[in-house]
Amino acid sequence: MSNISTAIDALLQARLRQLPEVQRESERWHTLGEHLAELDDALADLRVHTTMDAELVTALTLPQLTEIQLAVAQAADSFKVIASRFTRTTVNIGVSGAARMGKSTLLQSISGLDDNQIPTGHGIPVTAVRSRIFHSPAVRRAELEMHSPESFLTAVISPLHAALDLSPAPRTVAEFRDWVYPEAHPDTRHRVLLTRLRELHSALTSYEPLLTGGVKTVPLEEVRPFVAYPTHEEISKAGERVERAYAAVREARIECAFPHEHVARIGIVDLPGLGEVVADAERQHVAGLRNEVDAVLVVKRSSDTSSFFDETDTAGLGLLDEVRGFVRSTGEFAYLVHNTDPDKPHLAENLRGDLLRNVNGGEPDRFFTVFETDVRDPERVGREVLGPLLKRMAEGLPVMDAEVLAGTRTQASSVRDRTRLQLTDLRRALDQVARRAGVPEEVNEAKAAQLRNTIARRLRVLVAELAAEAHGSVLDQGFGEAVEKAYEDVVGWIQDGFGKGPDAWKEEALACMITEGHAAAFAGPEFSRIRVEISRRFAALDDFFTARLTAAWDRTAAVLAAECGALFQDDGSREADSSSSSDDATAAPAARSGRDVLAELAELFAASSQPCPGLASAVNSLLDVRLEYRTLLYPRVRPDLAPLNLQVTHPDTGEQMQHVAVPLTAEGAEHLHELFNSLAEQAAFRIQRSLSQEAAVPAVVIHALVEQFEDTLIRSGTSVMEFRRFVRSYRNDLWPAEFKGIDEANSRFARVLRVTQDISKTLEEGQR
């Protein structure tokens, strides 16, 4: 591999190494564009909200936002174009020049193609389609990108109509087919354009089937009609029926073996001729060059009529100066090819002098490098043009790439600064919105404090009522009735022979005493059974305790529902209720128990968007309580059951004694029954009396439970914070009429803030 080929491979690899960062840059600007579009939408959404007054709407209007969006899109596209430039696997050289200067002949000499692929002509333009030609040692073919009907009308017919002031342009091929065009035009240029249009119109049937929008592959020997205008002979022979297949072709890609060294990574782009009379010629020429070629050869031939650099040539260089973009030196991008004719050396001398004086200011190659050659001679073209050009590009292309990238970044930096300035203006406007609209945090804190205070006052009233019930002079009548009912049940059971009937009980006692030989065999187990049964029957007081606890839950739930009642309604009716702050303590839904309401409140505390574990724990602790006879009162009455034992303690001596001693006869069984009845009734009476003395215990316990709940809910270390969280999560449900519209505005405001943060973040990432 030659030094030039090695250098070109190295610079293409260097481009690839820069590609990831350029792609990231392009993606960042694309993302920024998406954020700006969302910001535009979010601001429009916020401006129309009912909470916004006219002054705020004006403050939220950013007149430069659309312009900045366009600039951002252009920046993203610029980096995308650079990414495309760095992705190319070839160094592309554009070849341009006015008609009859030798452009097509130069292309033939570089590529090795002939008139069947790159037609030449004498005195008339022949190149109709832009072609890309690439070196390929093994492949010879042409891939033709065909117009679709839509692109044909847009890119070919509409510019001609616009140039001729023929409006409107046809919207379909059928409309174009039926169009009636004038015969001639008085203006020379317009007359030429009209002739082109009429030629395309009359030849429509020859190329309409080719308007497929796809890619057509043809052998190189058959490509000429697809890339060149018909010859004078073809037009003379076929007239209006001449075929114009080129009209259906957007672009041609040709692959063939170049007859030169150093060309493995070279692509040649055949650009439209300068000075050719075509519609929208400058745009087409620039579009053919922009970001697609790394250097351009402009062919200029000395002739009997033109041995100097004329206006057409100057305009062409002006276009090249425009499309070189951020490349600082025009001479590194554009090169002049002086096409000499060995048979007319005096003409060559004239043009050589004109190029030196008028183009390069009297100093050779000062502004533009001039390659002098006979473009008809491939060997001279390789030696005098292609070799020197590739050597210059191997040295200069990395510099041009760096200039293009740096210039694009500088331009993008300007867009970044303008975007930041707009964000600064927007933040000032958002500060006004935050002060005058939405729900500031202090409002949220005030509502949380209000809710906590009102619940605290209501719970304090409830705790005071429970304290009066627990410590007042009036005993709980319900408790006395429950104790009396349990006592009567126990006495009835005793009198019924301890659940067996008196006779059956005595018979069972006698049989056991005779069998075992003593009364203790029956009396011991029977004392235990009676003790257990008496305790079990007094445990019926649990129903009373449950009722009292349920009532406490109901009363507590009513207090909470008076302030939070809207939370306990069905979702469909929750928003419609605006009376949740009523002083009516019965705000809890009548169909639901207090326990259910409290359980749901605990779940709401735990499942809120900002969880409140302390408040949830306070409610769950209240619900987790059980009031039972065996835990509250059994320890108090257990001594009253002590005499119901086979052995008892002597009241005087304190010694253990057995107080059951009867004969093993029917009379002994009768005596034993009387003894058991007496002891059991005495124990039941003592329990009744002991329980009556504890009438205040259930109320005291209930008071203590609710007081502990109130203390935990209102005065725990996290209470204030968690009430704020609770209000943030459910304020729309707690105060629907008050907060629904404001929160909607807040949501829109938050969206604008989020998008501005995303924009700032993207800008910072791009600057690092």
Coordinates of C-alpha atoms in Angstrom, one line a residue, residues 9-281:
D9 CA -6.9 4.9 5.8
A10 CA -5.5 6.5 8.9
L11 CA -7.6 9.7 8.6
L12 CA -10.8 7.6 8.0
Q13 CA -10.0 5.6 11.2
A14 CA -9.4 8.9 13.0
R15 CA -12.8 10.0 11.9
L16 CA -14.4 6.8 13.3
R17 CA -12.7 7.4 16.6
Q18 CA -14.5 10.8 16.9
L19 CA -17.8 9.3 15.9
P20 CA -19.2 8.2 19.3
E21 CA -18.8 11.7 20.8
V22 CA -20.4 13.4 17.8
Q23 CA -23.3 10.9 17.9
R24 CA -23.7 11.6 21.6
E25 CA -23.7 15.4 20.9
S26 CA -26.3 14.9 18.2
E27 CA -28.5 12.9 20.6
R28 CA -28.1 15.5 23.3
W29 CA -29.3 18.3 21.0
H30 CA -32.1 16.1 19.8
T31 CA -33.1 15.4 23.4
L32 CA -32.9 19.1 24.1
G33 CA -35.3 19.7 21.2
E34 CA -37.8 17.2 22.6
H35 CA -37.6 18.9 26.0
L36 CA -38.2 22.3 24.5
A37 CA -41.2 21.0 22.6
E38 CA -42.5 19.6 25.9
L39 CA -41.8 22.9 27.6
D40 CA -43.8 24.7 24.9
D41 CA -46.7 22.4 25.4
A42 CA -46.5 22.5 29.2
L43 CA -46.4 26.3 29.2
A44 CA -49.4 26.5 26.9
D45 CA -51.2 24.1 29.3
L46 CA -50.4 26.2 32.3
R47 CA -51.3 29.5 30.6
V48 CA -54.9 28.4 30.0
H49 CA -55.5 27.2 33.5
T50 CA -58.2 29.2 35.4
T51 CA -55.8 30.1 38.2
M52 CA -53.7 32.2 35.8
D53 CA -54.5 35.9 35.4
A54 CA -53.6 37.9 32.4
E55 CA -50.3 39.2 33.9
L56 CA -49.1 35.7 34.6
V57 CA -50.1 34.5 31.2
T58 CA -48.0 37.3 29.6
A59 CA -45.1 36.4 31.9
L60 CA -45.2 32.8 30.8
T61 CA -45.1 33.7 27.1
L62 CA -41.6 33.3 25.6
P63 CA -41.7 34.9 22.2
Q64 CA -38.2 33.5 21.3
L65 CA -39.0 29.9 22.2
T66 CA -40.0 28.9 18.6
E67 CA -36.9 30.5 17.2
I68 CA -34.7 28.7 19.7
Q69 CA -36.4 25.4 19.0
L70 CA -35.5 25.8 15.3
A71 CA -31.9 26.7 16.2
V72 CA -31.7 23.6 18.5
A73 CA -33.1 21.4 15.7
Q74 CA -30.5 22.8 13.3
A75 CA -27.7 22.2 15.9
A76 CA -28.9 18.6 16.3
D77 CA -28.9 18.2 12.5
S78 CA -25.4 19.7 12.2
F79 CA -24.0 17.1 14.5
K80 CA -25.9 14.4 12.7
V81 CA -24.4 15.6 9.4
I82 CA -20.9 15.5 11.0
A83 CA -21.6 12.0 12.2
S84 CA -22.5 11.1 8.6
R85 CA -19.3 12.7 7.4
F86 CA -17.3 10.7 10.0
T87 CA -19.1 7.4 9.1
R88 CA -18.2 7.5 5.4
T89 CA -15.7 4.8 4.4
T90 CA -14.5 6.9 1.5
V91 CA -13.0 10.3 0.9
N92 CA -15.4 11.9 -1.6
I93 CA -14.2 14.3 -4.3
G94 CA -16.8 16.4 -6.1
V95 CA -16.2 17.3 -9.7
S96 CA -18.0 20.3 -11.1
G97 CA -17.7 22.9 -13.8
A98 CA -19.6 24.7 -16.5
A99 CA -20.8 22.9 -19.6
R100 CA -18.1 22.2 -22.3
M101 CA -15.3 22.6 -19.8
G102 CA -14.3 18.9 -19.7
K103 CA -16.0 17.9 -16.5
S104 CA -17.4 14.6 -17.8
T105 CA -14.1 13.8 -19.6
L106 CA -12.2 14.3 -16.3
L107 CA -14.6 11.9 -14.6
Q108 CA -13.9 9.3 -17.4
S109 CA -10.2 9.7 -17.0
I110 CA -10.4 9.2 -13.2
S111 CA -12.9 6.3 -13.2
G112 CA -12.1 4.5 -16.4
L113 CA -15.7 4.7 -17.6
D114 CA -16.6 5.8 -21.1
D115 CA -19.5 7.7 -22.9
N116 CA -21.9 4.9 -22.2
Q117 CA -21.7 5.7 -18.4
I118 CA -20.5 9.3 -18.3
P119 CA -21.5 10.8 -21.6
T120 CA -19.7 13.8 -23.0
G121 CA -20.9 16.2 -25.6
H122 CA -19.9 19.1 -27.7
G123 CA -21.6 22.3 -27.2
I124 CA -24.6 21.0 -25.2
P125 CA -25.1 19.8 -21.6
V126 CA -25.3 16.1 -21.3
T127 CA -25.2 15.2 -17.6
A128 CA -28.8 14.9 -16.4
V129 CA -28.4 13.1 -13.1
R130 CA -25.9 13.4 -10.2
S131 CA -23.8 10.3 -10.0
R132 CA -21.6 8.8 -7.3
I133 CA -18.7 6.7 -8.6
F134 CA -16.8 4.4 -6.3
H135 CA -13.7 2.2 -6.9
S136 CA -14.5 -1.5 -6.8
P137 CA -12.0 -4.0 -8.1
A138 CA -14.6 -6.7 -8.6
V139 CA -18.0 -5.1 -9.2
R140 CA -19.3 -3.2 -12.2
R141 CA -22.8 -2.0 -11.9
A142 CA -25.1 1.0 -11.5
E143 CA -27.7 1.3 -8.7
L144 CA -30.3 3.9 -9.6
E145 CA -32.4 5.5 -6.9
M146 CA -35.7 6.2 -8.6
H147 CA -38.1 9.0 -8.0
S148 CA -41.5 8.2 -6.5
P149 CA -44.4 10.1 -8.2
E150 CA -44.4 12.5 -5.2
S151 CA -40.7 13.2 -5.2
F152 CA -40.7 13.6 -9.0
L153 CA -43.4 16.3 -8.8
T154 CA -41.7 18.0 -5.8
A155 CA -38.1 18.0 -7.0
V156 CA -38.5 18.2 -10.8
I157 CA -41.8 19.6 -11.9
S158 CA -42.6 22.1 -9.1
P159 CA -39.4 24.1 -9.4
L160 CA -40.0 24.4 -13.1
H161 CA -43.5 25.7 -12.5
A162 CA -42.3 28.1 -9.9
A163 CA -39.6 29.5 -12.2
L164 CA -42.1 29.9 -15.0
D165 CA -44.8 31.4 -12.7
L166 CA -47.1 28.5 -13.6
S167 CA -49.3 27.9 -10.6
P168 CA -50.4 25.8 -9.0
A169 CA -48.0 22.9 -9.6
P170 CA -49.7 19.6 -10.4
R171 CA -50.4 17.5 -7.4
T172 CA -50.5 14.1 -9.2
V173 CA -48.8 12.6 -12.2
A174 CA -52.3 12.5 -13.8
E175 CA -52.7 16.2 -13.4
F176 CA -49.2 16.7 -14.9
R177 CA -50.2 14.5 -17.9
D178 CA -53.4 16.6 -18.5
W179 CA -51.6 19.9 -18.2
V180 CA -51.6 22.2 -21.2
Y181 CA -48.4 24.2 -21.5
P182 CA -47.9 27.3 -23.6
E183 CA -45.9 27.0 -26.9
A184 CA -43.2 29.6 -26.2
H185 CA -42.0 32.3 -23.8
P186 CA -40.6 35.7 -24.8
D187 CA -37.8 35.6 -22.2
T188 CA -34.8 33.5 -23.3
R189 CA -34.1 31.8 -20.0
H190 CA -37.8 31.1 -19.4
R191 CA -38.0 29.8 -22.9
V192 CA -35.3 27.3 -22.2
L193 CA -37.0 26.2 -19.0
L194 CA -40.3 25.9 -20.7
T195 CA -38.7 23.7 -23.4
R196 CA -37.4 21.5 -20.6
L197 CA -40.8 21.2 -19.1
R198 CA -42.5 20.5 -22.4
E199 CA -39.9 17.8 -23.1
L200 CA -40.7 16.1 -19.8
H201 CA -44.4 16.4 -20.4
S202 CA -44.3 14.9 -23.9
A203 CA -42.0 12.0 -22.8
L204 CA -44.0 11.1 -19.7
T205 CA -45.1 7.7 -21.0
S206 CA -41.4 6.7 -21.4
Y207 CA -40.5 7.2 -17.7
E208 CA -43.7 7.1 -15.7
P209 CA -43.4 3.3 -15.2
L210 CA -40.0 3.9 -13.6
L211 CA -41.4 6.3 -10.9
T212 CA -41.3 3.5 -8.3
G213 CA -39.4 5.1 -5.5
G214 CA -37.1 2.1 -5.3
V215 CA -33.6 1.1 -6.5
K216 CA -33.0 -0.2 -10.0
T217 CA -29.8 -2.1 -10.9
V218 CA -28.6 -1.9 -14.5
P219 CA -25.4 -3.0 -16.2
L220 CA -23.0 -0.2 -16.8
E221 CA -23.3 -0.7 -20.5
E222 CA -27.0 0.3 -20.3
V223 CA -26.8 3.2 -17.8
R224 CA -26.5 6.1 -20.2
P225 CA -30.2 6.8 -20.9
F226 CA -30.7 6.9 -17.1
V227 CA -28.1 9.6 -16.4
A228 CA -27.8 11.7 -19.6
Y229 CA -29.9 13.9 -21.8
P230 CA -30.8 12.4 -25.3
T231 CA -28.3 13.3 -28.0
H232 CA -29.1 15.7 -30.8
E233 CA -29.3 12.7 -33.2
E234 CA -31.7 10.8 -30.9
I235 CA -33.9 13.9 -30.6
S236 CA -33.8 14.5 -34.4
K237 CA -34.8 10.8 -35.0
A238 CA -37.5 10.4 -32.4
G239 CA -38.8 13.9 -31.9
E240 CA -41.3 14.3 -29.1
R241 CA -41.4 10.5 -28.7
V242 CA -37.7 10.4 -27.5
E243 CA -37.4 8.5 -24.2
R244 CA -36.2 10.4 -21.2
A245 CA -35.6 7.7 -18.6
Y246 CA -33.2 10.1 -16.7
A247 CA -36.3 12.1 -15.5
A248 CA -37.2 9.2 -13.2
V249 CA -33.8 9.0 -11.5
R250 CA -32.9 10.8 -8.3
E251 CA -29.3 9.7 -8.2
A252 CA -27.0 7.0 -9.6
R253 CA -24.3 5.0 -7.7
I254 CA -21.8 3.5 -10.0
E255 CA -19.1 0.9 -9.0
C256 CA -16.2 0.1 -11.2
A257 CA -12.4 -0.4 -11.1
F258 CA -10.5 2.9 -11.3
P259 CA -7.3 2.8 -13.4
H260 CA -5.2 4.6 -10.8
E261 CA -3.4 3.8 -7.6
H262 CA -4.3 5.3 -4.2
V263 CA -8.1 5.0 -5.1
A264 CA -9.3 2.1 -2.8
R265 CA -11.0 4.6 -0.5
I266 CA -12.0 7.2 -3.0
G267 CA -15.5 8.2 -4.2
I268 CA -16.2 10.6 -7.1
V269 CA -19.3 12.7 -7.1
D270 CA -20.5 14.0 -10.5
L271 CA -22.2 17.3 -9.7
P272 CA -24.6 19.4 -11.9
G273 CA -22.8 21.7 -14.3
L274 CA -22.3 25.3 -13.4
G275 CA -24.1 27.8 -15.5
E276 CA -26.6 25.2 -16.8
V277 CA -30.1 26.7 -17.3
V278 CA -32.2 24.6 -14.9
A279 CA -34.9 25.5 -12.4
D280 CA -33.5 26.2 -8.9
A281 CA -30.0 25.6 -10.2

